[in-house]
Coordinates of C-alpha atoms in Angstrom, one line a residue:
M1 CA 130.0 26.1 53.7
A2 CA 132.4 23.8 51.8
S3 CA 131.1 21.4 49.5
S4 CA 130.6 17.8 50.2
P5 CA 130.0 14.6 48.0
S6 CA 126.9 14.9 46.2
V7 CA 123.6 12.8 46.2
N8 CA 120.9 11.9 43.8
Q9 CA 117.9 14.1 44.5
D10 CA 115.3 10.8 44.2
E11 CA 117.4 8.9 47.1
P12 CA 116.3 9.3 50.6
L13 CA 118.7 11.9 52.6
N14 CA 119.5 8.8 55.1
S15 CA 121.3 7.1 52.1
M16 CA 123.8 9.8 52.3
G17 CA 125.7 8.3 55.3
K18 CA 125.8 4.6 54.0
D19 CA 129.4 4.8 52.5
A20 CA 130.7 5.6 55.9
V21 CA 128.9 2.9 57.6
A22 CA 130.1 0.5 54.7
E23 CA 133.7 1.2 55.7
N24 CA 133.2 -0.8 58.8
E25 CA 130.9 -3.6 57.6
N26 CA 133.8 -6.1 57.6
D27 CA 134.8 -5.3 61.3
P28 CA 132.7 -7.1 63.8
E29 CA 133.7 -5.0 66.8
E30 CA 132.7 -2.0 64.9
Q31 CA 129.4 -3.4 63.9
K32 CA 128.6 -3.7 67.7
T33 CA 129.1 -0.3 68.5
D34 CA 128.5 1.4 65.2
L35 CA 124.6 1.9 65.5
R36 CA 122.8 3.8 62.9
S37 CA 121.3 7.1 64.5
V38 CA 117.7 6.7 64.8
L39 CA 117.4 10.5 63.6
V40 CA 118.8 9.0 60.2
T41 CA 116.9 5.8 59.9
S42 CA 113.6 6.9 61.1
V43 CA 112.9 10.5 62.3
L44 CA 114.5 12.2 59.0
N45 CA 113.8 9.4 56.5
L46 CA 110.4 11.0 55.0
E47 CA 108.4 8.9 52.6
K48 CA 107.8 10.2 49.2
L49 CA 104.3 10.7 48.1
E50 CA 104.5 12.7 45.1
T51 CA 106.9 15.3 43.7
D52 CA 107.6 17.7 46.5
L53 CA 105.3 15.9 48.8
Y54 CA 106.5 13.9 51.7
R55 CA 105.2 12.4 54.8
G56 CA 107.0 12.0 58.1
T57 CA 106.4 9.9 61.2
H58 CA 107.5 10.4 65.1
H59 CA 110.0 8.8 67.0
W60 CA 110.1 10.6 70.4
V61 CA 107.1 12.9 71.7
P62 CA 107.8 14.9 74.7
R63 CA 105.9 14.8 78.0
T64 CA 103.6 17.7 76.6
R65 CA 102.1 15.3 74.1
R66 CA 102.7 17.8 71.2
L67 CA 105.2 17.0 68.5
F68 CA 108.7 18.2 69.3
G69 CA 109.3 21.6 67.3
G70 CA 113.0 20.4 66.3
Q71 CA 111.4 17.3 64.5
I72 CA 109.0 19.3 62.3
V73 CA 112.0 21.7 61.6
G74 CA 114.4 19.0 60.6
Q75 CA 111.8 17.2 58.7
A76 CA 110.8 20.3 56.7
L77 CA 114.1 20.8 55.9
V78 CA 114.8 17.4 54.6
A79 CA 111.8 17.9 52.4
A80 CA 113.3 21.3 51.2
A81 CA 116.7 20.0 50.6
K82 CA 115.3 17.0 48.4
S83 CA 114.2 19.6 45.9
V84 CA 117.6 21.5 45.3
E85 CA 120.7 20.7 43.3
D86 CA 123.3 18.9 44.7
S87 CA 125.9 21.9 44.8
F88 CA 123.3 24.0 46.9
F89 CA 123.5 24.2 50.6
V90 CA 121.3 25.5 53.3
H91 CA 122.5 28.6 54.7
S92 CA 119.4 29.8 56.7
L93 CA 115.9 29.0 57.4
H94 CA 113.1 30.7 59.1
C95 CA 109.9 29.1 60.5
Y96 CA 106.6 29.8 62.4
F97 CA 104.8 27.2 64.4
V98 CA 101.2 27.6 63.7
R99 CA 99.3 25.0 65.5
A100 CA 100.3 22.2 67.9
G101 CA 101.2 19.0 66.3
D102 CA 99.3 15.9 66.8
P103 CA 101.4 12.8 67.7
K104 CA 98.7 10.4 66.6
V105 CA 99.0 11.1 62.9
P106 CA 101.9 11.7 60.5
V107 CA 102.9 14.9 59.1
V108 CA 102.6 15.8 55.3
Y109 CA 105.3 18.3 54.0
Q110 CA 104.4 20.5 50.8
V111 CA 107.4 21.9 49.2
D112 CA 107.0 25.1 46.9
R113 CA 110.0 25.9 44.7
S114 CA 109.9 29.7 45.3
R115 CA 112.8 30.6 43.5
D116 CA 115.9 29.1 41.5
G117 CA 118.8 31.4 40.8
R118 CA 122.5 31.0 40.0
S119 CA 123.7 31.8 43.4
F120 CA 120.5 31.3 45.7
C121 CA 117.3 29.2 45.8
V122 CA 114.4 29.4 48.0
R123 CA 112.1 26.9 49.3
S124 CA 108.9 27.3 51.0
V125 CA 107.5 24.5 53.1
K126 CA 104.3 23.9 54.8
A127 CA 103.4 21.2 57.2
V128 CA 100.0 19.9 57.2
Q129 CA 97.8 17.6 59.7
H130 CA 94.1 17.1 59.5
G131 CA 93.9 19.5 56.5
Q132 CA 95.5 22.3 58.2
S133 CA 99.0 24.1 58.3
I134 CA 100.8 23.4 61.6
F135 CA 104.0 25.0 60.5
I136 CA 105.5 27.0 57.9
C137 CA 109.1 27.3 56.8
Q138 CA 111.2 29.2 54.4
A139 CA 114.9 27.8 53.5
S140 CA 117.5 29.5 51.6
F141 CA 120.2 27.5 49.8
Q142 CA 123.4 28.9 48.4
H143 CA 125.9 27.9 46.0
V144 CA 129.3 27.8 47.5
Q145 CA 131.0 31.0 46.9
P146 CA 134.6 31.5 48.7
S147 CA 135.2 35.1 50.0
P148 CA 138.0 37.0 51.7
L149 CA 135.6 38.1 54.4
K150 CA 135.7 35.9 57.3
H151 CA 135.4 36.4 61.1
Q152 CA 133.6 35.2 63.8
F153 CA 133.5 35.5 67.6
S154 CA 135.4 33.3 70.0
M155 CA 134.2 30.0 71.4
P156 CA 133.5 30.0 75.5
A157 CA 136.4 28.0 77.3
V158 CA 134.4 25.3 78.9
P159 CA 135.4 21.7 80.2
P160 CA 135.7 19.1 77.2
P161 CA 132.9 16.6 77.2
E162 CA 134.9 13.7 78.5
E163 CA 135.0 15.4 81.8
L164 CA 131.5 16.1 82.4
L165 CA 128.2 14.0 83.0
T166 CA 125.4 13.0 80.6
G167 CA 121.9 14.5 81.6
E168 CA 121.0 10.6 82.3
E169 CA 124.2 10.4 84.9
L170 CA 123.1 13.7 86.6
I171 CA 119.6 12.4 87.1
Q172 CA 121.1 9.0 88.7
N173 CA 122.9 11.2 91.1
Y174 CA 119.8 12.7 92.0
L175 CA 118.1 9.3 92.6
S176 CA 120.7 7.9 94.7
D177 CA 119.9 10.6 97.3
P178 CA 118.0 8.8 100.1
N179 CA 115.9 11.8 101.1
I180 CA 114.4 12.3 97.6
T181 CA 110.6 12.5 97.7
E182 CA 108.6 9.8 95.7
K183 CA 106.9 12.2 93.6
F184 CA 110.4 13.7 92.5
K185 CA 111.8 10.1 92.0
L186 CA 108.7 9.3 89.8
G187 CA 109.3 12.2 87.5
L188 CA 113.1 11.8 87.0
N189 CA 112.2 8.1 86.3
N190 CA 109.8 9.1 83.7
F191 CA 112.3 11.4 82.0
L192 CA 115.1 8.4 82.1
A193 CA 112.4 6.3 80.2
E194 CA 112.1 9.0 77.4
E195 CA 113.9 7.6 74.2
V196 CA 115.3 11.0 73.3
P197 CA 117.7 10.6 70.1
I198 CA 119.9 13.2 71.5
E199 CA 122.7 13.0 73.9
I200 CA 123.9 15.9 76.1
K201 CA 126.4 16.8 78.7
P202 CA 125.5 20.1 80.8
V203 CA 128.4 22.5 81.5
N204 CA 126.2 24.4 84.0
P205 CA 123.4 22.2 85.1
P206 CA 121.0 23.9 87.5
D207 CA 120.7 22.5 91.3
F208 CA 117.1 21.3 91.3
Y209 CA 117.4 21.3 95.1
Q210 CA 118.6 24.8 96.1
R211 CA 116.7 26.6 93.4
V212 CA 119.5 29.3 92.8
V213 CA 118.9 32.3 90.7
M214 CA 121.1 31.9 87.6
E215 CA 122.0 34.0 84.5
P216 CA 119.7 33.1 81.4
K217 CA 122.8 31.6 80.0
K218 CA 123.2 27.6 79.4
L219 CA 126.2 25.8 77.9
F220 CA 125.9 22.1 77.1
W221 CA 127.5 19.5 74.6
V222 CA 125.2 18.0 72.3
R223 CA 125.4 15.3 69.7
A224 CA 122.9 12.9 67.9
R225 CA 122.8 9.4 69.5
G226 CA 124.1 6.8 67.1
H227 CA 126.5 7.0 64.1
I228 CA 125.9 9.1 60.9
G229 CA 129.4 9.5 59.6
E230 CA 130.9 11.5 56.9
C231 CA 128.1 12.2 54.5
D232 CA 126.4 14.9 52.6
M233 CA 126.3 18.3 54.6
K234 CA 122.5 18.5 53.9
L235 CA 121.8 15.5 56.2
H236 CA 123.9 16.9 59.1
C237 CA 122.1 20.4 58.7
C238 CA 118.9 18.5 59.1
V239 CA 120.0 16.6 62.4
A240 CA 121.2 20.1 63.7
A241 CA 117.7 21.6 62.9
Y242 CA 116.3 18.7 65.2
V243 CA 118.9 19.3 68.0
S244 CA 118.6 23.0 68.1
D245 CA 115.2 23.2 69.6
F246 CA 116.1 20.8 72.6
S247 CA 116.2 22.6 75.9
F248 CA 116.4 25.9 74.0
L249 CA 113.4 27.9 75.1
T250 CA 113.9 27.0 78.8
T251 CA 117.0 29.2 78.9
A252 CA 114.6 32.1 79.7
L253 CA 113.5 30.4 82.8
M254 CA 116.8 30.1 84.8
P255 CA 116.6 33.4 86.5
Y256 CA 113.5 32.2 88.1
P257 CA 113.9 29.1 90.2
H258 CA 110.6 29.7 92.1
L259 CA 108.6 29.7 89.0
R260 CA 107.8 26.6 86.9
P261 CA 106.0 26.5 83.5
H262 CA 102.6 25.2 83.1
F263 CA 102.7 25.8 79.5
T264 CA 105.5 26.3 76.8
A265 CA 105.2 26.5 72.8
S266 CA 107.9 27.6 70.1
L267 CA 106.4 30.3 68.4
D268 CA 109.0 30.7 65.6
H269 CA 112.4 29.7 65.1
A270 CA 115.5 30.8 62.7
M271 CA 118.9 29.0 61.9
W272 CA 121.9 30.4 60.1
F273 CA 124.4 27.5 58.7
H274 CA 127.9 28.8 58.7
S275 CA 130.5 25.8 58.6
N276 CA 130.8 22.2 58.0
F277 CA 130.1 20.1 61.0
R278 CA 129.3 16.6 62.3
S279 CA 126.0 16.3 64.2
D280 CA 126.9 13.0 65.6
E281 CA 130.2 14.5 67.0
W282 CA 130.2 16.7 70.2
M283 CA 129.2 20.3 69.6
L284 CA 128.8 22.9 72.4
Y285 CA 125.6 24.6 72.4
E286 CA 125.9 28.1 73.9
C287 CA 122.3 29.5 74.7
E288 CA 121.3 32.9 76.2
S289 CA 117.9 34.7 76.8
P290 CA 118.5 38.5 76.3
W291 CA 114.7 39.3 76.9
A292 CA 111.6 37.6 78.5
G293 CA 108.2 39.3 79.1
E294 CA 104.6 39.3 78.1
S295 CA 104.4 35.4 78.7
R296 CA 107.1 35.0 76.0
G297 CA 110.8 34.4 76.1
F298 CA 113.4 35.1 73.5
V299 CA 116.5 33.0 73.1
Q300 CA 119.7 32.9 71.0
G301 CA 121.9 30.0 70.5
R302 CA 125.4 29.1 68.9
L303 CA 126.6 25.6 68.0
W304 CA 130.4 25.3 68.3
R305 CA 132.7 22.6 66.7
R306 CA 135.1 21.3 69.3
D307 CA 137.8 23.1 67.4
G308 CA 136.4 26.5 68.0
V309 CA 134.6 26.9 64.7
L310 CA 131.2 28.5 64.9
A311 CA 128.9 26.1 62.9
V312 CA 125.3 27.2 63.5
T313 CA 123.4 30.3 65.0
C314 CA 119.9 29.9 66.1
A315 CA 117.1 32.1 67.5
Q316 CA 113.8 31.5 68.7
E317 CA 110.7 33.1 70.7
G318 CA 108.2 31.2 72.4
V319 CA 105.2 31.0 74.8
L320 CA 106.1 30.9 78.6
R321 CA 103.3 30.7 81.0
V322 CA 104.5 30.1 84.6
K323 CA 103.2 29.7 88.1
P324 CA 104.7 29.7 91.5
V325 CA 106.4 26.4 92.7
Q326 CA 104.3 25.3 95.6
S327 CA 106.9 23.9 97.8
P328 CA 110.7 24.3 98.3
S329 CA 111.0 20.7 98.8
K330 CA 112.2 18.3 96.3
L331 CA 109.3 18.3 94.0

């Protein structure tokens, strides 16, 4: 990835975007709309306890009442990035979710400086709650090295985000149906009440009523809510790590409309960062599941910039335990 403005390692990563926000401080109209993303001000703003030791808190907890995996990945990457020189940028990370996270207590992140080389450096991060590891991660950082080797796949042709409805707007359409059951309406209203710091616009949303069999492929535009701005790529990579786990594993369920999950959990997660991007601007998330079996699902994803540049590649395997849908009605 191309280099970007440097940052003092002792500063919080969320300070990386302050110059971009300062540009609009004298414009009252911009101040009304240019709200800082909660991912920057809260979720990814870790408290430093000691050298290579940080504490993270929670903003949004899924209905499973377990910590969101993307939050743990993003916070672990924040902790790792604080320990590397300004000229090094993350190019890959590989993680395992060891135990379910407890949303009632903070997470402590311990960073081990596994290797420092001239071109690459490696960091190992362990997330701890109640004295036990809940998550382990290794992240590799590279000093930018130009090369004549450069190619990528082509971005899928899809409608632009301006022509699509948000997830919330799609739910409002369902709620406007006079024939909707009270149980289904309650579930949709509960979903709307969640303060998810991510905005999505599905390209191929499933039909919850007809329960049509679909290919295990999903396309949706995604971005962080709020403003982050032009800043160090380290921060945008951490936000992308958070975003990458959202609605990812459920891609494997799309061919099975008459089954519903009663337990899902991420087992591992991997990411490769290819090009610079803005995580608060629309990116196309292309997800597919080439395999599922043995109560596990495997998914792959690509995050594309609007200009067709491949920014990030992701992969994940997770537990998927399902049971039949009890009724074909709108439940």
